[in-house]
C-alpha positions as MATLAB code, in Angstrom:
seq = 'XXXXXXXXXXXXXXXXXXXXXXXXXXXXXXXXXXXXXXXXXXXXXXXXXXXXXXXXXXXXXXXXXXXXXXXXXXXXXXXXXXXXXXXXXXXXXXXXXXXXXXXXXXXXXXXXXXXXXXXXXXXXXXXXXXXXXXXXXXXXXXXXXXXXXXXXXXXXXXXXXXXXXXXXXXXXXXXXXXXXXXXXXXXXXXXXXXXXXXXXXXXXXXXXXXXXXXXXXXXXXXXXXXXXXXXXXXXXXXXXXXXXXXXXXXXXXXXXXXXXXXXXXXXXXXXXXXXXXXXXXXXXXXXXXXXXXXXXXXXXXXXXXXXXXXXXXXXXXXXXXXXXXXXXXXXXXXXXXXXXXXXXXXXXXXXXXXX';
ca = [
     -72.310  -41.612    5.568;
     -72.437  -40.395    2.257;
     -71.456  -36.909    3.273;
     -68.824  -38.231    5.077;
     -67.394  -40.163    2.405;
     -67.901  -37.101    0.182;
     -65.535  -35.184    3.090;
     -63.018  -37.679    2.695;
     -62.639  -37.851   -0.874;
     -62.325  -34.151   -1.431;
     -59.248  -34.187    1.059;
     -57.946  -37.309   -0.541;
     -58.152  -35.577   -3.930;
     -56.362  -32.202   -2.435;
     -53.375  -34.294   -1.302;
     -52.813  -36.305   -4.447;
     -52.691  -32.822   -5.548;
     -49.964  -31.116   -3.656;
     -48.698  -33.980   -1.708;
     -46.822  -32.550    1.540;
     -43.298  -34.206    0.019;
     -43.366  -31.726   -2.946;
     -44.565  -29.135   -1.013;
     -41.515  -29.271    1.235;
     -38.829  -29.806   -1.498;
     -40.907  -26.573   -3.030;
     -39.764  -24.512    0.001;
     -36.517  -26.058    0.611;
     -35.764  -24.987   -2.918;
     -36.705  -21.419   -2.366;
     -34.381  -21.066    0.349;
     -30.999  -22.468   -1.358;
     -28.905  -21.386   -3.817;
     -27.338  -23.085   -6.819;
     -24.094  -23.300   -9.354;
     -23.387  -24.414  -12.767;
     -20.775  -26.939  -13.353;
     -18.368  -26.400  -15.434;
     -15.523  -28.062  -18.069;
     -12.280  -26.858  -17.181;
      -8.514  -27.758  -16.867;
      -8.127  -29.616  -13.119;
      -5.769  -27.799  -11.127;
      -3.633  -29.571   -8.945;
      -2.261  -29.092   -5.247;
       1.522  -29.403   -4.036;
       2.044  -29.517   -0.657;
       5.483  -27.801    0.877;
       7.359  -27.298    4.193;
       8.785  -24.298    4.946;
       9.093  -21.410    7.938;
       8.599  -17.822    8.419;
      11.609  -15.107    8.609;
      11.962  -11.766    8.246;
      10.872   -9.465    5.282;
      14.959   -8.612    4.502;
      13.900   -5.272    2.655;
      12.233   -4.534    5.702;
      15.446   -5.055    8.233;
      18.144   -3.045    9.426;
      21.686   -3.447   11.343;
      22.802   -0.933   13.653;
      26.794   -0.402   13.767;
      28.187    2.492   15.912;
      29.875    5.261   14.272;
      32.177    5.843   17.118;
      34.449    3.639   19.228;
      34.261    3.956   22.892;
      32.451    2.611   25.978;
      29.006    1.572   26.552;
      27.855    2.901   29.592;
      23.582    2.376   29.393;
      21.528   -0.087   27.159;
      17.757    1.456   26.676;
      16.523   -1.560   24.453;
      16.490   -5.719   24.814;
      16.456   -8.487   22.326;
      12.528   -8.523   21.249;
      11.587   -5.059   22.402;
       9.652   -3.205   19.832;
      11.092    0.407   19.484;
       9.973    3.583   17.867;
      12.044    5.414   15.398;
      14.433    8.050   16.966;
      14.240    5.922   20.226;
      17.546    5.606   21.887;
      19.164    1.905   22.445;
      21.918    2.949   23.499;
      24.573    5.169   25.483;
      28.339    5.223   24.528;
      31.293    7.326   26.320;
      33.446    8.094   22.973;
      36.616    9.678   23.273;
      36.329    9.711   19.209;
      33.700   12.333   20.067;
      35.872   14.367   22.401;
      38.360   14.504   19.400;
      36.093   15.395   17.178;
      35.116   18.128   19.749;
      38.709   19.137   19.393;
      38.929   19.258   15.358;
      36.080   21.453   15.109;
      37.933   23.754   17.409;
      41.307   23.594   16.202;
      39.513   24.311   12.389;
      37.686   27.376   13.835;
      41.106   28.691   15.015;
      42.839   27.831   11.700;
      39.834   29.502    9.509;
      40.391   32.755   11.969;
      43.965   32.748   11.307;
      43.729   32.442    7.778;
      40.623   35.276    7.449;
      43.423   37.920    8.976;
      46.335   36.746    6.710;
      44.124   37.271    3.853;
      42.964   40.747    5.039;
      46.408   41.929    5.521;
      47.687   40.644    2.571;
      45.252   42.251    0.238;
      45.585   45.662    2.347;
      49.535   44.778    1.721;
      48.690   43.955   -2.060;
      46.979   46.986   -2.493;
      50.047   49.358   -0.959;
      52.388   47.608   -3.304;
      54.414   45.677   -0.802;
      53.168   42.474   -1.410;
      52.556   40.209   -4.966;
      49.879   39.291   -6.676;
      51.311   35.369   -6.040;
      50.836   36.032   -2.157;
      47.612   37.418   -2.446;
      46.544   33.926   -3.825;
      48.324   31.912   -1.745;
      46.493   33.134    1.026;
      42.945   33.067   -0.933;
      43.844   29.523   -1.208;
      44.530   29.290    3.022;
      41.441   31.004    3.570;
      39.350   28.070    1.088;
      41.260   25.152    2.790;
      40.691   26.223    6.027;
      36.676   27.104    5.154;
      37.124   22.994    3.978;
      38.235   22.232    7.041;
      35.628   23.450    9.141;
      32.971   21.990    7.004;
      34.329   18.701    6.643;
      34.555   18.549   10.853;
      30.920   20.259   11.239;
      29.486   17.580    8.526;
      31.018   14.821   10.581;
      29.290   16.013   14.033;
      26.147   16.616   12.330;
      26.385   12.976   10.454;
      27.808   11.169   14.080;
      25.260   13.580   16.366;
      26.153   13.189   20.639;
      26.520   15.863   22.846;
      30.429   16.548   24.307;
      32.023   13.137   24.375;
      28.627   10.858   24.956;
      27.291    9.381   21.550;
      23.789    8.122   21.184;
      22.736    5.039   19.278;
      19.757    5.608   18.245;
      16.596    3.611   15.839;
      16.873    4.551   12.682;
      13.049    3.200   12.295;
      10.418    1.225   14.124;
      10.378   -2.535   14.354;
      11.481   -4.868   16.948;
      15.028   -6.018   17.976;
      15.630   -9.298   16.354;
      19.407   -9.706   17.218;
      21.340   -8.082   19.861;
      24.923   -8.037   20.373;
      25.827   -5.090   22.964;
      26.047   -5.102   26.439;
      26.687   -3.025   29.073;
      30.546   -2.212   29.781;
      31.292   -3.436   26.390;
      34.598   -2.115   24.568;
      33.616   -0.833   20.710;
      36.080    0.666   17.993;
      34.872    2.296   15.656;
      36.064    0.237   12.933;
      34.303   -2.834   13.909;
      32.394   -4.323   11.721;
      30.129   -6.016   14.378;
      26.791   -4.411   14.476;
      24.775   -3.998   18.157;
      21.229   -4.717   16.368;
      19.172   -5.411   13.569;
      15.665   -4.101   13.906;
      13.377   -5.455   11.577;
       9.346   -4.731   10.562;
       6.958   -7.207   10.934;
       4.295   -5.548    9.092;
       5.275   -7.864    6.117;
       6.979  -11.621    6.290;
       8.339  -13.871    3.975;
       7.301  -17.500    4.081;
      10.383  -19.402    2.538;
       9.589  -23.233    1.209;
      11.654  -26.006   -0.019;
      10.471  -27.176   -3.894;
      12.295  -30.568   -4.977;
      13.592  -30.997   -8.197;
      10.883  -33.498   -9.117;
       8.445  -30.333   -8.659;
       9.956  -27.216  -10.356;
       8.253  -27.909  -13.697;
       4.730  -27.216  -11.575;
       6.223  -23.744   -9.816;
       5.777  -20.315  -11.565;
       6.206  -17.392   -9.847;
       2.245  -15.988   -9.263;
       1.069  -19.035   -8.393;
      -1.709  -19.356   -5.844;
      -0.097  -20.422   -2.304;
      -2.073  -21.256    0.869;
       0.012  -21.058    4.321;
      -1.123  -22.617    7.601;
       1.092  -22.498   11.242;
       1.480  -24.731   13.790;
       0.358  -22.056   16.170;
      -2.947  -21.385   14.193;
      -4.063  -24.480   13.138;
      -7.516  -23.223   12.047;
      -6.232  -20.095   10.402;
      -5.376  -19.949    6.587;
      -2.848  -17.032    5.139;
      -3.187  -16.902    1.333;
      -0.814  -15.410   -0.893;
       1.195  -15.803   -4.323;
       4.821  -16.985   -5.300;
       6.503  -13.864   -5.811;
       9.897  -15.082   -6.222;
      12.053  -18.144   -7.120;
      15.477  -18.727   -6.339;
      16.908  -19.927   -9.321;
      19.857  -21.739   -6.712;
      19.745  -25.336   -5.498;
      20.381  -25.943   -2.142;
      23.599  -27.959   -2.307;
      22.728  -30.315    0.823;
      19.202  -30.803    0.717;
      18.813  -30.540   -3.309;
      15.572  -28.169   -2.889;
      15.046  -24.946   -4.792;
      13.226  -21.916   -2.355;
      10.345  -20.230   -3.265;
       9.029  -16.933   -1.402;
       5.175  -15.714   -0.313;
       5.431  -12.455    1.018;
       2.376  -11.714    3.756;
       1.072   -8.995    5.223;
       1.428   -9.747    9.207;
      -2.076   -9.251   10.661;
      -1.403   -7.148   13.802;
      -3.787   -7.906   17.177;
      -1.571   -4.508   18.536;
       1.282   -2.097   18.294;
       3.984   -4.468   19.095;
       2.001   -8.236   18.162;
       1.990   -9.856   15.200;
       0.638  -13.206   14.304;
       3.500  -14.555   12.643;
       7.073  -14.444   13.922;
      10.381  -15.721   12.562;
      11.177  -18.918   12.194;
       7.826  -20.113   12.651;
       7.125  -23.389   10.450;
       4.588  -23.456    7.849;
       2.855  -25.837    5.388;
       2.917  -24.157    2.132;
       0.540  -25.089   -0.246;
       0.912  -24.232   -4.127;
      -2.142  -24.975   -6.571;
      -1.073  -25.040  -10.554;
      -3.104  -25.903  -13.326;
      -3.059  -29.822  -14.806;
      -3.658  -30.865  -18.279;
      -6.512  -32.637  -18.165;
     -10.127  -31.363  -18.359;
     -12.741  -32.072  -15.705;
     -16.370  -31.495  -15.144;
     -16.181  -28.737  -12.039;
     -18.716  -28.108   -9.124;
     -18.271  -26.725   -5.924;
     -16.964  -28.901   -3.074;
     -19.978  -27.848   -1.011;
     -22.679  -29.179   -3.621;
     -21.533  -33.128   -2.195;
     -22.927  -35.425   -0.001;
     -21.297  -38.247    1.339;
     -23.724  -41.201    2.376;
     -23.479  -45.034    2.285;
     -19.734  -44.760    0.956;
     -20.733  -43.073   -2.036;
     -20.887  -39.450   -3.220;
     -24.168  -37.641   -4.536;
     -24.899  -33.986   -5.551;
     -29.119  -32.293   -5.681;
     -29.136  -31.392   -9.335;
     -31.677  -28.929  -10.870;
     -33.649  -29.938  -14.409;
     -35.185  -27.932  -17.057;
     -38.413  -28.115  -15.370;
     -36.507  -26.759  -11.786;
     -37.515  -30.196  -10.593;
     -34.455  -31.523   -7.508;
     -33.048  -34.506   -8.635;
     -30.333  -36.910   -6.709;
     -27.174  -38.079   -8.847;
     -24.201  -40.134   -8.208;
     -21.234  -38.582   -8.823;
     -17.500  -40.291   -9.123;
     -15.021  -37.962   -7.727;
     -11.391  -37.230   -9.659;
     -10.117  -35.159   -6.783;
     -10.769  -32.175   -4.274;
      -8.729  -28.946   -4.247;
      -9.514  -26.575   -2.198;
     -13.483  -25.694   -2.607;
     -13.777  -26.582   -6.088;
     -14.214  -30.436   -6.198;
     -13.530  -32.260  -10.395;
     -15.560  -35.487  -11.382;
     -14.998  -38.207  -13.660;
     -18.549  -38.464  -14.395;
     -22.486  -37.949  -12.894;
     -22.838  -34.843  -14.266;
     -22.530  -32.564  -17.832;
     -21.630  -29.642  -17.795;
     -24.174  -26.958  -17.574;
     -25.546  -28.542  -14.925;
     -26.521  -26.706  -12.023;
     -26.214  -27.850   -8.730;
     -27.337  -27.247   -4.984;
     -24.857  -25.311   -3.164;
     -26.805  -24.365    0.515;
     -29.458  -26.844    2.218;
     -27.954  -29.716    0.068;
     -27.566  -32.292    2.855;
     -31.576  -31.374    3.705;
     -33.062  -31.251    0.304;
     -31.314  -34.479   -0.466;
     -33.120  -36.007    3.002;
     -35.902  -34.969    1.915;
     -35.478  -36.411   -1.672;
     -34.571  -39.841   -0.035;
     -37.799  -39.659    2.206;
];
């Protein structure tokens, strides 16, 4: 018995020593990781509606240069196209007249090569002036004009006989379409027959009432979330304001340009006219204690963070909550700052703490 009782009090004494509670908030510390919080201005959140359209540096309308008839369309409304790629196949009788001007100036500069020969042979044998001789230098030049002027015009309009091409003068997709086949064009129309835009970068346009513009600057911090991707956030900065009112709905537009993730060649995420929220943080004026949003735990309607002492001892603290923005969280009071809190196994270590 008294060996026994010796047993039993050596194992009592070993657990009064390291008791299994501190031993597991021992290892439960190990494993997380902590931050210090901080005293800083609170930033605040606005919360915006707007939609996704093109990037406008990033578009381009396509107007023939010839009148005439369209006899094949090569491209649809939402294809994606390559640059060079044809869209389109016009019959142009502008063409076969142009055909005709480059020949009739190829005649004219012949003509004019042979008057100026024989006149300076004729110059030269004294039966012709010196004023003659320069009158048909100057034939020679405006005919040389002439022939230019046509060949720069087939080079700029391109086609082959009397059948133009319209062609893509880069990649994107077709985002408006106005030609059909059989349709009647003159050349000075100003209709175009597409815009072809780039979806490698968007703009996300959103309305800021008056009652906001004194919290917009151009750089702020934007978040943008879709309807179509719920779960997915796009972040980006204010890169422009438009210092112009919208006279019906009073609101002032502010733009986020985005680089447009790509899942393939000719898919992007986000297409035009798409609605967005648009959220736009800005810094407040008054200063907060600052932890990360992570570091809470919500239990028994009340709010608690797993602070760390001197002594790296865990203790529990109540914390009142000014607001939440984003992952940083700002409290009215709980902690100082220079604290540091748990940021990973919070909701365990603070189990454990309450066991």
């Amino acid at each position: 018995m008294a060996s026994l009782s010796g047993c039993g009090s050596s194992a009592k004494q070993a657990d009064e020593t390291n008791p299994p509670k501190a031993r597991q908030e021992t290892n439960l510390l190990a494993t997380a990781t902590f931050d210090t919080a901080t005293f800083e201005n609170a930033r605040n959140e606005l919360n915006l509606t707007g939609k996704i359209t093109f990037n406008q540096d990033q578009v381009v309308k396509v107007f023939p240069l010839v009148g005439g008839h369209i006899e094949t369309l090569k491209a649809d409304l939402g294809d994606y196209v390559r640059k060079g790629q044809t869209l389109a196949v016009i019959r142009s009788g502008d063409l076969a007249d142009l055909e005709q001007q480059s020949v009739a100036a190829r005649g004219e500069l012949a003509v004019a090569q042979k008057n100026q020969q024989i006149t300076d042979d004729m110059t030269k044998a004294g039966f012709s002036s010196q004023r003659d001789m320069v009158a048909s230098r100057e034939q020679l030049q405006a005919a040389k004009g002439e022939v230019n002027r046509v060949n720069e015009r087939r080079r700029i309009v391109g086609g082959n006989g009397s059948v133009y091409y319209v062609k893509a003068p880069m990649s994107g997709f077709i985002v408006e379409k106005s030609a059909s086949q059989g349709m009647e064009l003159r050349s000075d129309d100003p209709e175009n027959l597409f815009t072809i835009s780039n979806l490698d970068h968007v703009w996300v346009l959103a309305n800021v009432y008056e009652s906001d513009l004194a919290n917009v600057k151009q750089g702020d911090q934007a978040t943008i979330t879709t309807l179509s991707y719920p779960d997915k956030i796009f972040h980006g900065r204010i890169d422009k304001i438009f210092n112009v009112l919208d006279p019906d709905s009073k609101t002032l537009k502010v733009r986020v340009t985005l680089e447009n993730q790509s899942v393939g060649p000719a898919n992007y995420l986000l297409k035009p006219e798409m609605f967005a929220n648009v959220s736009v943080v800005y810094a407040g004026q008054d200063k907060r204690v600052a932890i990360p949003s992570k570091s809470l735990v919500f239990d028994k309607n009340r709010n608690f963070v797993v602070m760390v002492n001197e002594k790296n001892q865990p203790l529990v603290r109540e914390v009142d909550i000014y607001k939440s923005i984003g992952p940083k969280t700002y409290i009215s009071g709980g902690l100082a700052p220079g604290n540091r809190v748990v940021t990973t196994n919070t909701l365990l270590i603070y189990n454990a703490l309450g066991n």
